[in-house]
């Protein structure tokens, strides 16, 4: 268990009772995927999606293909491996398939910039996503969480304001900072953003539908988050999924919850922790079908 030190936080949401669960608390690949799978093997109730879902969503090419098959709008794209030729027209985005926090991303606006973008991207991964650039209308992050009544709750939307930037995309510098250049000094960057965003009813319905379809298509559990680009005509496009949250004071779900006075900073976390423990099906229990844990599908979203 030494390798898990610092990656798991054990919970007792039923104070005074013996029920316990686990909240994985690191966002590297081992923290998001391996430790979740280990927790399931150890038969420990866990907040959030299982390891196989996290493995899927860490791959941008695969996850976009899954949600697209369920009717979610995604930008046109091409998968690139070393030696492949870019077949799409500029402007476009080139980014690693299996990297987080916009590491290695480049907005390519001229064909002469393609080669340097490929070199930068391949520093982080041997698979790159070459994606149609969606002109900036709005840059949003949306999310859903399980409600008390097993309906998905649509959380207040975060909007990031990028119109003042030379390149209107979010880079790693817009997401994380490390004054001393080490992981220990890493922190989140707040940036120019607003929550709740001013969303009209037409766009809200589109976003709610996108979140529901994506959550169900990917098999997410308890909650999920999505980066969304809205074009100038008001059409939202799925950019990537992020079914991970640390539930720290600066985390996305806690930030979203502050956009609605019905929540406080800990309401959602303790709700999901109680739900994870209550609905946990021990290995070998009679509720397991053919040895596989059942994955409930939630089809109703309360906006």
Short mmCIF file of C-alpha atoms in Angstrom, two decimals:
data_model
loop_
_atom_site.label_atom_id
_atom_site.label_comp_id
_atom_site.label_asym_id
_atom_site.label_seq_id
_atom_site.Cartn_x
_atom_site.Cartn_y
_atom_site.Cartn_z
CA UNK A 1 0.00 0.00 0.00
CA UNK A 2 3.01 2.33 0.14
CA UNK A 3 2.55 3.32 -3.52
CA UNK A 4 -0.96 4.55 -2.72
CA UNK A 5 0.21 6.95 -0.04
CA UNK A 6 -1.10 10.43 -0.81
CA UNK A 7 -3.46 9.20 -3.52
CA UNK A 8 -6.41 8.05 -1.41
CA UNK A 9 -8.40 9.79 1.28
CA UNK A 10 -10.56 7.56 3.45
CA UNK A 11 -13.97 8.90 4.37
CA UNK A 12 -16.49 8.49 7.15
CA UNK A 13 -19.49 10.49 5.92
CA UNK A 14 -21.75 8.64 8.41
CA UNK A 15 -20.04 10.02 11.47
CA UNK A 16 -20.26 7.57 14.32
CA UNK A 17 -20.80 4.61 12.00
CA UNK A 18 -18.30 2.10 10.68
CA UNK A 19 -19.10 2.53 6.98
CA UNK A 20 -16.15 3.91 5.05
CA UNK A 21 -15.34 4.82 1.49
CA UNK A 22 -12.48 6.30 -0.49
CA UNK A 23 -11.93 9.46 -2.52
CA UNK A 24 -8.97 9.19 -4.95
CA UNK A 25 -7.13 12.47 -4.61
CA UNK A 26 -4.44 12.65 -7.30
CA UNK A 27 -4.88 13.58 -10.94
CA UNK A 28 -1.99 11.76 -12.55
CA UNK A 29 -2.79 8.56 -14.48
CA UNK A 30 -2.09 6.30 -11.49
CA UNK A 31 -4.28 8.42 -9.26
CA UNK A 32 -7.16 8.59 -11.72
CA UNK A 33 -7.04 5.04 -13.08
CA UNK A 34 -4.84 2.60 -11.17
CA UNK A 35 -5.85 3.50 -7.64
CA UNK A 36 -9.54 3.37 -8.56
CA UNK A 37 -9.13 -0.10 -10.00
CA UNK A 38 -7.23 -1.18 -6.89
CA UNK A 39 -9.99 0.22 -4.67
CA UNK A 40 -12.54 -1.85 -6.58
CA UNK A 41 -10.37 -4.97 -6.29
CA UNK A 42 -10.13 -4.34 -2.55
CA UNK A 43 -13.93 -3.98 -2.47
CA UNK A 44 -13.86 -0.44 -1.08
CA UNK A 45 -16.75 1.97 -1.83
CA UNK A 46 -15.44 4.83 -3.93
CA UNK A 47 -16.62 8.31 -4.93
CA UNK A 48 -16.62 8.86 -8.68
CA UNK A 49 -16.22 6.81 -11.82
CA UNK A 50 -14.43 3.44 -11.89
CA UNK A 51 -10.96 2.95 -13.32
CA UNK A 52 -12.08 1.78 -16.75
CA UNK A 53 -14.15 4.94 -17.27
CA UNK A 54 -11.25 7.13 -16.19
CA UNK A 55 -8.95 5.27 -18.59
CA UNK A 56 -11.39 5.95 -21.43
CA UNK A 57 -11.75 9.64 -20.67
CA UNK A 58 -8.00 10.21 -20.43
CA UNK A 59 -7.91 9.48 -24.16
CA UNK A 60 -9.45 12.45 -25.98
CA UNK A 61 -9.78 10.64 -29.31
CA UNK A 62 -11.61 7.67 -27.85
CA UNK A 63 -13.90 9.66 -25.55
CA UNK A 64 -14.97 12.06 -28.31
CA UNK A 65 -15.80 9.07 -30.53
CA UNK A 66 -17.97 7.55 -27.79
CA UNK A 67 -19.99 10.71 -27.10
CA UNK A 68 -20.33 11.44 -30.83
CA UNK A 69 -21.93 8.02 -31.27
CA UNK A 70 -24.60 9.18 -28.81
CA UNK A 71 -25.48 12.34 -30.71
CA UNK A 72 -23.12 14.84 -29.08
CA UNK A 73 -21.63 17.48 -31.40
CA UNK A 74 -17.82 17.32 -31.65
CA UNK A 75 -15.40 19.25 -33.88
CA UNK A 76 -14.04 17.46 -36.94
CA UNK A 77 -10.79 15.74 -36.05
CA UNK A 78 -7.94 13.48 -37.15
CA UNK A 79 -5.81 11.10 -35.07
CA UNK A 80 -2.09 11.56 -35.69
CA UNK A 81 0.82 9.24 -34.97
CA UNK A 82 4.48 9.95 -35.74
CA UNK A 83 4.93 10.19 -39.51
CA UNK A 84 1.25 10.92 -40.26
CA UNK A 85 0.38 13.89 -42.47
CA UNK A 86 -2.11 16.51 -41.32
CA UNK A 87 -5.04 16.34 -43.74
CA UNK A 88 -7.16 19.09 -42.21
CA UNK A 89 -7.12 22.76 -43.11
CA UNK A 90 -6.00 25.50 -40.77
CA UNK A 91 -6.96 26.94 -38.36
CA UNK A 92 -6.84 23.86 -36.18
CA UNK A 93 -5.85 22.65 -32.73
CA UNK A 94 -3.11 20.07 -32.21
CA UNK A 95 -2.85 18.51 -28.75
CA UNK A 96 -1.75 15.25 -27.10
CA UNK A 97 -4.49 12.62 -26.86
CA UNK A 98 -3.57 11.50 -23.35
CA UNK A 99 -2.40 14.58 -21.52
CA UNK A 100 -4.18 16.90 -19.08
CA UNK A 101 -4.32 20.62 -18.31
CA UNK A 102 -3.70 21.60 -21.95
CA UNK A 103 -0.07 20.48 -21.87
CA UNK A 104 1.39 20.45 -25.39
CA UNK A 105 -1.57 22.22 -27.04
CA UNK A 106 -1.07 24.55 -30.03
CA UNK A 107 -3.49 26.69 -32.02
CA UNK A 108 -2.23 26.38 -35.60
CA UNK A 109 -3.25 29.33 -37.73
CA UNK A 110 -0.91 28.89 -40.72
CA UNK A 111 0.39 25.76 -42.44
CA UNK A 112 3.95 26.82 -41.68
CA UNK A 113 3.20 26.32 -37.96
CA UNK A 114 2.07 22.69 -38.30
CA UNK A 115 5.52 21.12 -37.95
CA UNK A 116 6.40 22.96 -34.75
CA UNK A 117 2.97 22.08 -33.31
CA UNK A 118 3.60 18.39 -34.03
CA UNK A 119 7.03 18.53 -32.40
CA UNK A 120 5.55 20.16 -29.29
CA UNK A 121 2.66 17.69 -29.07
CA UNK A 122 4.82 14.59 -29.54
CA UNK A 123 6.90 15.65 -26.53
CA UNK A 124 3.95 14.53 -24.38
CA UNK A 125 2.33 11.64 -26.27
CA UNK A 126 2.77 9.43 -29.33
CA UNK A 127 -0.84 10.09 -30.34
CA UNK A 128 -2.10 13.57 -31.15
CA UNK A 129 -5.59 14.93 -31.72
CA UNK A 130 -5.75 17.29 -34.67
CA UNK A 131 -9.04 19.11 -34.25
CA UNK A 132 -11.04 21.73 -36.12
CA UNK A 133 -10.70 25.12 -34.42
CA UNK A 134 -14.10 26.38 -33.29
CA UNK A 135 -14.19 30.20 -33.53
CA UNK A 136 -14.67 31.74 -30.13
CA UNK A 137 -18.19 32.42 -29.12
CA UNK A 138 -17.96 31.22 -25.53
CA UNK A 139 -15.69 28.89 -23.54
CA UNK A 140 -17.66 26.97 -20.90
CA UNK A 141 -17.28 24.20 -18.38
CA UNK A 142 -20.42 22.27 -17.49
CA UNK A 143 -21.10 19.49 -15.01
CA UNK A 144 -23.70 17.15 -13.58
CA UNK A 145 -23.93 15.35 -10.23
CA UNK A 146 -26.23 12.68 -8.84
CA UNK A 147 -29.13 14.22 -6.95
CA UNK A 148 -30.77 12.88 -3.82
CA UNK A 149 -33.58 11.45 -5.96
CA UNK A 150 -31.23 9.72 -8.46
CA UNK A 151 -31.78 12.39 -11.10
CA UNK A 152 -28.76 14.17 -12.52
CA UNK A 153 -28.46 17.76 -11.35
CA UNK A 154 -27.07 20.27 -13.84
CA UNK A 155 -24.63 22.50 -11.99
CA UNK A 156 -24.09 26.24 -12.49
CA UNK A 157 -21.95 26.85 -15.59
CA UNK A 158 -18.46 28.36 -15.49
CA UNK A 159 -17.53 30.73 -18.33
CA UNK A 160 -13.92 31.56 -19.15
CA UNK A 161 -13.34 34.90 -20.90
CA UNK A 162 -10.70 34.59 -23.62
CA UNK A 163 -11.53 37.44 -25.99
CA UNK A 164 -8.64 39.55 -24.69
CA UNK A 165 -6.05 36.86 -25.41
CA UNK A 166 -3.81 36.82 -28.47
CA UNK A 167 -4.75 33.16 -28.95
CA UNK A 168 -8.35 32.53 -27.79
CA UNK A 169 -7.78 29.11 -26.23
CA UNK A 170 -7.04 27.94 -22.70
CA UNK A 171 -3.43 26.82 -22.34
CA UNK A 172 -1.71 25.16 -19.39
CA UNK A 173 -0.74 28.63 -18.13
CA UNK A 174 -4.47 29.42 -17.79
CA UNK A 175 -5.07 26.34 -15.64
CA UNK A 176 -2.11 25.64 -13.36
CA UNK A 177 0.85 27.52 -11.95
CA UNK A 178 4.01 26.48 -10.15
CA UNK A 179 6.10 29.43 -8.94
CA UNK A 180 8.97 27.15 -7.89
CA UNK A 181 8.68 24.90 -10.94
CA UNK A 182 7.85 21.78 -8.93
CA UNK A 183 4.76 19.64 -8.49
CA UNK A 184 4.71 20.47 -4.78
CA UNK A 185 4.29 24.16 -5.60
CA UNK A 186 1.54 23.62 -8.17
CA UNK A 187 -1.74 25.50 -7.77
CA UNK A 188 -4.88 26.22 -9.78
CA UNK A 189 -5.16 29.47 -11.75
CA UNK A 190 -8.47 31.23 -11.28
CA UNK A 191 -8.27 33.31 -14.45
CA UNK A 192 -10.91 35.60 -15.89
CA UNK A 193 -14.10 33.64 -15.34
CA UNK A 194 -17.65 33.85 -14.07
CA UNK A 195 -19.92 31.42 -12.26
CA UNK A 196 -22.78 31.21 -12.77
CA UNK A 197 -22.44 32.17 -16.41
CA UNK A 198 -25.23 34.14 -18.08
CA UNK A 199 -26.90 31.40 -20.11
CA UNK A 200 -30.17 31.82 -21.96
CA UNK A 201 -32.73 29.04 -21.95
CA UNK A 202 -32.01 27.91 -25.52
CA UNK A 203 -28.30 27.36 -24.83
CA UNK A 204 -29.03 25.88 -21.41
CA UNK A 205 -31.21 23.16 -22.95
CA UNK A 206 -28.43 22.29 -25.40
CA UNK A 207 -25.86 22.11 -22.60
CA UNK A 208 -28.09 19.98 -20.36
CA UNK A 209 -28.67 17.55 -23.24
CA UNK A 210 -24.94 17.40 -24.00
CA UNK A 211 -24.04 16.72 -20.37
CA UNK A 212 -26.68 13.98 -20.03
CA UNK A 213 -25.72 12.22 -23.26
CA UNK A 214 -22.00 12.40 -22.47
CA UNK A 215 -22.42 11.19 -18.88
CA UNK A 216 -24.44 8.19 -19.99
CA UNK A 217 -22.31 7.39 -23.06
CA UNK A 218 -19.07 7.33 -21.08
CA UNK A 219 -20.58 5.38 -18.19
CA UNK A 220 -19.72 8.02 -15.60
CA UNK A 221 -20.73 7.56 -11.98
CA UNK A 222 -21.75 10.17 -9.38
CA UNK A 223 -20.60 13.20 -11.38
CA UNK A 224 -18.88 14.36 -14.57
CA UNK A 225 -17.45 17.56 -16.04
CA UNK A 226 -17.06 18.75 -19.64
CA UNK A 227 -15.18 21.47 -21.50
CA UNK A 228 -17.42 23.03 -24.13
CA UNK A 229 -16.73 25.49 -26.92
CA UNK A 230 -19.71 27.50 -28.22
CA UNK A 231 -19.39 28.99 -31.69
CA UNK A 232 -20.62 32.52 -32.55
CA UNK A 233 -23.96 31.04 -33.73
CA UNK A 234 -24.60 29.49 -30.30
CA UNK A 235 -23.80 25.88 -31.20
CA UNK A 236 -21.98 23.99 -28.40
CA UNK A 237 -19.22 21.48 -29.16
CA UNK A 238 -17.84 18.83 -26.80
CA UNK A 239 -14.09 19.36 -26.33
CA UNK A 240 -13.23 16.86 -23.61
CA UNK A 241 -14.53 15.05 -20.55
CA UNK A 242 -13.18 15.29 -17.00
CA UNK A 243 -14.95 12.90 -14.61
CA UNK A 244 -12.50 13.78 -11.84
CA UNK A 245 -12.73 16.21 -8.93
CA UNK A 246 -10.64 16.50 -5.77
CA UNK A 247 -13.44 18.41 -3.99
CA UNK A 248 -10.83 20.79 -2.62
CA UNK A 249 -11.91 24.42 -2.05
CA UNK A 250 -10.59 25.46 -5.48
CA UNK A 251 -11.89 22.41 -7.37
CA UNK A 252 -14.35 22.77 -10.23
CA UNK A 253 -17.44 21.20 -8.63
CA UNK A 254 -16.99 23.22 -5.43
CA UNK A 255 -16.55 26.36 -7.56
CA UNK A 256 -19.70 25.53 -9.52
CA UNK A 257 -21.68 24.88 -6.34
CA UNK A 258 -20.90 28.41 -5.16
CA UNK A 259 -22.92 29.64 -8.12
CA UNK A 260 -26.15 28.47 -6.45
CA UNK A 261 -27.06 29.44 -2.86
CA UNK A 262 -28.77 26.08 -2.27
CA UNK A 263 -25.31 24.47 -1.96
CA UNK A 264 -22.48 24.99 0.48
CA UNK A 265 -18.89 23.88 -0.10
CA UNK A 266 -19.37 20.36 1.29
CA UNK A 267 -22.99 19.45 0.44
CA UNK A 268 -22.29 17.70 -2.85
CA UNK A 269 -19.21 15.85 -1.64
CA UNK A 270 -20.91 14.33 1.42
CA UNK A 271 -24.00 13.50 -0.63
CA UNK A 272 -21.89 11.54 -3.13
CA UNK A 273 -19.82 9.89 -0.39
CA UNK A 274 -22.96 8.66 1.35
CA UNK A 275 -24.33 7.46 -1.98
CA UNK A 276 -21.12 5.59 -2.84
CA UNK A 277 -21.22 3.74 0.48
CA UNK A 278 -24.96 3.10 0.41
CA UNK A 279 -25.01 1.70 -3.13
CA UNK A 280 -21.76 -0.26 -2.94
CA UNK A 281 -22.23 -3.88 -3.98
CA UNK A 282 -19.61 -6.11 -2.31
CA UNK A 283 -17.83 -8.57 -4.57
CA UNK A 284 -19.79 -11.81 -4.63
CA UNK A 285 -23.04 -10.27 -3.40
CA UNK A 286 -26.33 -11.52 -4.81
CA UNK A 287 -26.94 -8.11 -6.42
CA UNK A 288 -24.05 -8.57 -8.82
CA UNK A 289 -25.04 -9.97 -12.19
CA UNK A 290 -22.56 -12.42 -13.74
CA UNK A 291 -19.77 -11.09 -11.56
CA UNK A 292 -19.95 -7.57 -12.99
CA UNK A 293 -20.89 -4.49 -11.01
CA UNK A 294 -24.08 -2.97 -12.36
CA UNK A 295 -23.80 0.56 -13.71
CA UNK A 296 -27.00 2.52 -13.24
CA UNK A 297 -28.05 4.84 -16.08
CA UNK A 298 -29.63 8.15 -15.11
CA UNK A 299 -31.72 9.63 -17.88
CA UNK A 300 -33.32 12.67 -16.30
CA UNK A 301 -31.43 15.92 -15.76
CA UNK A 302 -32.78 18.61 -13.49
CA UNK A 303 -31.45 21.97 -14.68
#
